[in-house]
Amino acid sequence: MMEPMMVRFRLNGEEVSAPVEPRVHAVDFLREAFELSSPRAGCEHGVCGACTLRVDGAVVRGCLMLGVQLHGTVVETLEGLTASGEIADLQQAFHERNATQCGFCTAGMLMVSQDWLRCAQSCDRGAIREHLSGNYCRCTGYEAIVDAVEKVAHARGLQDTGSDA
């Protein structure tokens, strides 16, 4: 067994440090060392999106990163985006559209939805669907989620492109 390494990084706006064994995935490290509940280990193969994090501004799969790779980075989870108010409108839209259902995928869906909203130039349901396609939801059939993201896109001033692909 390898010795734990001390990892220092910014987590949801706060400088943190904790020891982590080199083989531990980032999602497990965040859940265990910092008692975060939003990133979840689902498939553990980077397919389902339940472990989605934002590292240095990019959306990544926490099950495909090791905890030691977080050293020196800026990590944001749903807890941080919620506390900052960055996604309050998105969370409200998910609630209004009943886009949460069982809730297992919700954190990952909110993270990738916000990622799309930050980068989108216009509102296109096909583009929303494509961006969310890497996250699995077994309950909603995705329409409620796409509706919620589209509603927020309009509220944030994005215009329709006319595409509904």
mmCIF file of C-alpha atoms in Angstrom:
data_model
loop_
_atom_site.group_PDB
_atom_site.id
_atom_site.type_symbol
_atom_site.label_atom_id
_atom_site.label_comp_id
_atom_site.label_asym_id
_atom_site.label_seq_id
_atom_site.Cartn_x
_atom_site.Cartn_y
_atom_site.Cartn_z
ATOM 1 C CA MET A 1 0.000 0.000 0.000
ATOM 2 C CA MET A 2 1.280 3.452 -0.920
ATOM 3 C CA GLU A 3 1.517 6.266 1.590
ATOM 4 C CA PRO A 4 -1.179 8.954 1.422
ATOM 5 C CA MET A 5 -0.189 12.227 -0.216
ATOM 6 C CA MET A 6 -1.207 15.653 1.072
ATOM 7 C CA VAL A 7 -3.349 17.415 -1.529
ATOM 8 C CA ARG A 8 -4.027 21.165 -1.354
ATOM 9 C CA PHE A 9 -6.564 22.914 -3.563
ATOM 10 C CA ARG A 10 -9.458 25.387 -3.574
ATOM 11 C CA LEU A 11 -12.798 23.654 -3.000
ATOM 12 C CA ASN A 12 -15.967 25.669 -3.479
ATOM 13 C CA GLY A 13 -14.124 28.894 -2.710
ATOM 14 C CA GLU A 14 -12.167 27.642 0.297
ATOM 15 C CA GLU A 15 -8.518 26.590 0.531
ATOM 16 C CA VAL A 16 -8.447 22.982 1.749
ATOM 17 C CA SER A 17 -5.984 20.169 2.226
ATOM 18 C CA ALA A 18 -6.280 16.512 3.089
ATOM 19 C CA PRO A 19 -4.301 13.319 2.713
ATOM 20 C CA VAL A 20 -5.352 10.925 -0.031
ATOM 21 C CA GLU A 21 -4.039 7.580 -1.164
ATOM 22 C CA PRO A 22 -2.788 7.779 -4.776
ATOM 23 C CA ARG A 23 -5.309 5.181 -6.018
ATOM 24 C CA VAL A 24 -8.453 6.950 -4.696
ATOM 25 C CA HIS A 25 -10.717 8.574 -7.298
ATOM 26 C CA ALA A 26 -11.489 12.274 -6.961
ATOM 27 C CA VAL A 27 -15.215 11.632 -6.434
ATOM 28 C CA ASP A 28 -14.543 9.281 -3.526
ATOM 29 C CA PHE A 29 -11.915 11.623 -2.055
ATOM 30 C CA LEU A 30 -14.329 14.591 -2.106
ATOM 31 C CA ARG A 31 -17.161 12.574 -0.592
ATOM 32 C CA GLU A 32 -15.056 10.985 2.152
ATOM 33 C CA ALA A 33 -12.581 13.725 3.107
ATOM 34 C CA PHE A 34 -14.952 16.690 2.753
ATOM 35 C CA GLU A 35 -18.331 15.033 3.331
ATOM 36 C CA LEU A 36 -19.772 16.272 0.037
ATOM 37 C CA SER A 37 -22.835 14.459 -1.204
ATOM 38 C CA SER A 38 -23.443 15.881 -4.678
ATOM 39 C CA PRO A 39 -20.758 14.116 -6.702
ATOM 40 C CA ARG A 40 -21.784 10.465 -6.787
ATOM 41 C CA ALA A 41 -20.006 7.367 -7.986
ATOM 42 C CA GLY A 42 -22.441 5.815 -10.427
ATOM 43 C CA CYS A 43 -20.939 3.755 -13.222
ATOM 44 C CA GLU A 44 -17.301 4.409 -12.243
ATOM 45 C CA HIS A 45 -16.393 4.394 -15.954
ATOM 46 C CA GLY A 46 -17.071 8.049 -16.869
ATOM 47 C CA VAL A 47 -20.272 7.195 -18.694
ATOM 48 C CA CYS A 48 -23.202 8.231 -16.476
ATOM 49 C CA GLY A 49 -22.157 11.733 -15.342
ATOM 50 C CA ALA A 50 -23.270 11.378 -11.705
ATOM 51 C CA CYS A 51 -19.737 12.264 -10.564
ATOM 52 C CA THR A 52 -19.496 15.514 -12.562
ATOM 53 C CA LEU A 53 -17.254 18.234 -11.100
ATOM 54 C CA ARG A 54 -15.860 21.505 -12.369
ATOM 55 C CA VAL A 55 -12.061 21.566 -12.151
ATOM 56 C CA ASP A 56 -10.297 24.773 -13.186
ATOM 57 C CA GLY A 57 -13.494 25.817 -14.965
ATOM 58 C CA ALA A 58 -13.899 22.640 -17.022
ATOM 59 C CA VAL A 59 -16.555 19.995 -16.434
ATOM 60 C CA VAL A 60 -14.887 16.649 -15.706
ATOM 61 C CA ARG A 61 -15.812 13.182 -14.480
ATOM 62 C CA GLY A 62 -14.726 12.710 -10.877
ATOM 63 C CA CYS A 63 -14.517 8.945 -11.314
ATOM 64 C CA LEU A 64 -11.909 9.331 -14.069
ATOM 65 C CA MET A 65 -9.614 11.547 -12.007
ATOM 66 C CA LEU A 66 -7.552 10.604 -9.026
ATOM 67 C CA GLY A 67 -7.750 12.653 -5.858
ATOM 68 C CA VAL A 68 -4.045 13.509 -6.139
ATOM 69 C CA GLN A 69 -4.771 15.209 -9.489
ATOM 70 C CA LEU A 70 -6.774 17.855 -7.650
ATOM 71 C CA HIS A 71 -3.596 19.277 -6.089
ATOM 72 C CA GLY A 72 -3.275 22.954 -7.001
ATOM 73 C CA THR A 73 -6.625 23.149 -8.789
ATOM 74 C CA VAL A 74 -9.889 24.986 -8.256
ATOM 75 C CA VAL A 75 -12.693 22.464 -7.715
ATOM 76 C CA GLU A 76 -16.387 23.293 -7.726
ATOM 77 C CA THR A 77 -19.215 20.937 -6.869
ATOM 78 C CA LEU A 78 -22.947 21.444 -6.778
ATOM 79 C CA GLU A 79 -22.614 22.527 -3.143
ATOM 80 C CA GLY A 80 -20.377 25.404 -4.223
ATOM 81 C CA LEU A 81 -22.543 26.455 -7.165
ATOM 82 C CA THR A 82 -25.566 26.410 -4.868
ATOM 83 C CA ALA A 83 -23.886 28.392 -2.078
ATOM 84 C CA SER A 84 -22.706 31.058 -4.519
ATOM 85 C CA GLY A 85 -26.184 31.410 -6.059
ATOM 86 C CA GLU A 86 -24.749 30.729 -9.514
ATOM 87 C CA ILE A 87 -27.430 28.165 -10.353
ATOM 88 C CA ALA A 88 -30.394 29.349 -8.266
ATOM 89 C CA ASP A 89 -32.460 29.988 -11.402
ATOM 90 C CA LEU A 90 -31.523 26.600 -12.842
ATOM 91 C CA GLN A 91 -32.417 24.785 -9.625
ATOM 92 C CA GLN A 92 -35.768 26.586 -9.533
ATOM 93 C CA ALA A 93 -36.483 25.620 -13.145
ATOM 94 C CA PHE A 94 -35.597 21.969 -12.438
ATOM 95 C CA HIS A 95 -38.015 22.053 -9.502
ATOM 96 C CA GLU A 96 -40.811 23.731 -11.501
ATOM 97 C CA ARG A 97 -40.458 21.297 -14.416
ATOM 98 C CA ASN A 98 -40.160 18.239 -12.127
ATOM 99 C CA ALA A 99 -36.790 17.516 -13.695
ATOM 100 C CA THR A 100 -35.339 15.930 -10.568
ATOM 101 C CA GLN A 101 -37.413 12.768 -10.065
ATOM 102 C CA CYS A 102 -35.294 10.297 -8.009
ATOM 103 C CA GLY A 103 -32.431 12.814 -7.735
ATOM 104 C CA PHE A 104 -29.491 10.504 -8.377
ATOM 105 C CA CYS A 105 -28.441 12.240 -11.602
ATOM 106 C CA THR A 106 -29.569 15.732 -10.594
ATOM 107 C CA ALA A 107 -26.238 17.107 -9.376
ATOM 108 C CA GLY A 108 -24.453 16.015 -12.549
ATOM 109 C CA MET A 109 -27.292 17.286 -14.727
ATOM 110 C CA LEU A 110 -27.200 20.686 -13.015
ATOM 111 C CA MET A 111 -23.418 20.874 -13.428
ATOM 112 C CA VAL A 112 -23.481 20.110 -17.176
ATOM 113 C CA SER A 113 -26.559 22.292 -17.704
ATOM 114 C CA GLN A 114 -24.770 25.254 -16.135
ATOM 115 C CA ASP A 115 -21.726 24.464 -18.261
ATOM 116 C CA TRP A 116 -23.886 24.648 -21.401
ATOM 117 C CA LEU A 117 -25.566 27.852 -20.234
ATOM 118 C CA ARG A 118 -22.172 29.500 -19.606
ATOM 119 C CA CYS A 119 -20.941 28.665 -23.132
ATOM 120 C CA ALA A 120 -24.075 28.832 -25.295
ATOM 121 C CA GLN A 121 -24.481 31.634 -27.813
ATOM 122 C CA SER A 122 -28.141 30.917 -28.528
ATOM 123 C CA CYS A 123 -30.910 28.668 -27.316
ATOM 124 C CA ASP A 124 -31.122 25.480 -29.326
ATOM 125 C CA ARG A 125 -32.933 22.429 -27.899
ATOM 126 C CA GLY A 126 -30.816 20.132 -30.039
ATOM 127 C CA ALA A 127 -27.628 21.639 -28.619
ATOM 128 C CA ILE A 128 -28.996 21.298 -25.082
ATOM 129 C CA ARG A 129 -29.794 17.632 -25.718
ATOM 130 C CA GLU A 130 -26.365 16.994 -27.187
ATOM 131 C CA HIS A 131 -24.555 18.657 -24.278
ATOM 132 C CA LEU A 132 -26.591 16.657 -21.750
ATOM 133 C CA SER A 133 -26.233 13.390 -23.683
ATOM 134 C CA GLY A 134 -23.227 12.317 -21.635
ATOM 135 C CA ASN A 135 -25.324 12.207 -18.468
ATOM 136 C CA TYR A 136 -27.801 9.447 -17.799
ATOM 137 C CA CYS A 137 -31.235 9.951 -16.288
ATOM 138 C CA ARG A 138 -33.377 6.901 -15.855
ATOM 139 C CA CYS A 139 -36.476 8.720 -14.586
ATOM 140 C CA THR A 140 -37.392 11.849 -16.530
ATOM 141 C CA GLY A 141 -37.015 10.940 -20.173
ATOM 142 C CA TYR A 142 -34.935 14.134 -20.453
ATOM 143 C CA GLU A 143 -37.767 16.344 -21.758
ATOM 144 C CA ALA A 144 -38.327 17.969 -18.361
ATOM 145 C CA ILE A 145 -34.586 18.582 -18.014
ATOM 146 C CA VAL A 146 -34.301 20.090 -21.501
ATOM 147 C CA ASP A 147 -37.401 22.216 -20.783
ATOM 148 C CA ALA A 148 -35.809 23.519 -17.567
ATOM 149 C CA VAL A 149 -32.505 24.380 -19.262
ATOM 150 C CA GLU A 150 -34.339 26.039 -22.159
ATOM 151 C CA LYS A 151 -36.408 28.127 -19.734
ATOM 152 C CA VAL A 152 -33.277 29.377 -17.984
ATOM 153 C CA ALA A 153 -31.557 30.034 -21.311
ATOM 154 C CA HIS A 154 -34.437 32.286 -22.337
ATOM 155 C CA ALA A 155 -34.478 34.007 -18.945
ATOM 156 C CA ARG A 156 -30.735 34.650 -19.272
ATOM 157 C CA GLY A 157 -31.299 36.274 -22.661
ATOM 158 C CA LEU A 158 -30.353 33.535 -25.113
ATOM 159 C CA GLN A 159 -32.430 33.654 -28.290
ATOM 160 C CA ASP A 160 -33.907 30.670 -30.121
ATOM 161 C CA THR A 161 -32.159 29.457 -33.259
ATOM 162 C CA GLY A 162 -35.318 27.799 -34.522
ATOM 163 C CA SER A 163 -33.810 24.332 -34.298
ATOM 164 C CA ASP A 164 -35.649 21.662 -32.333
ATOM 165 C CA ALA A 165 -33.518 18.739 -33.473
#
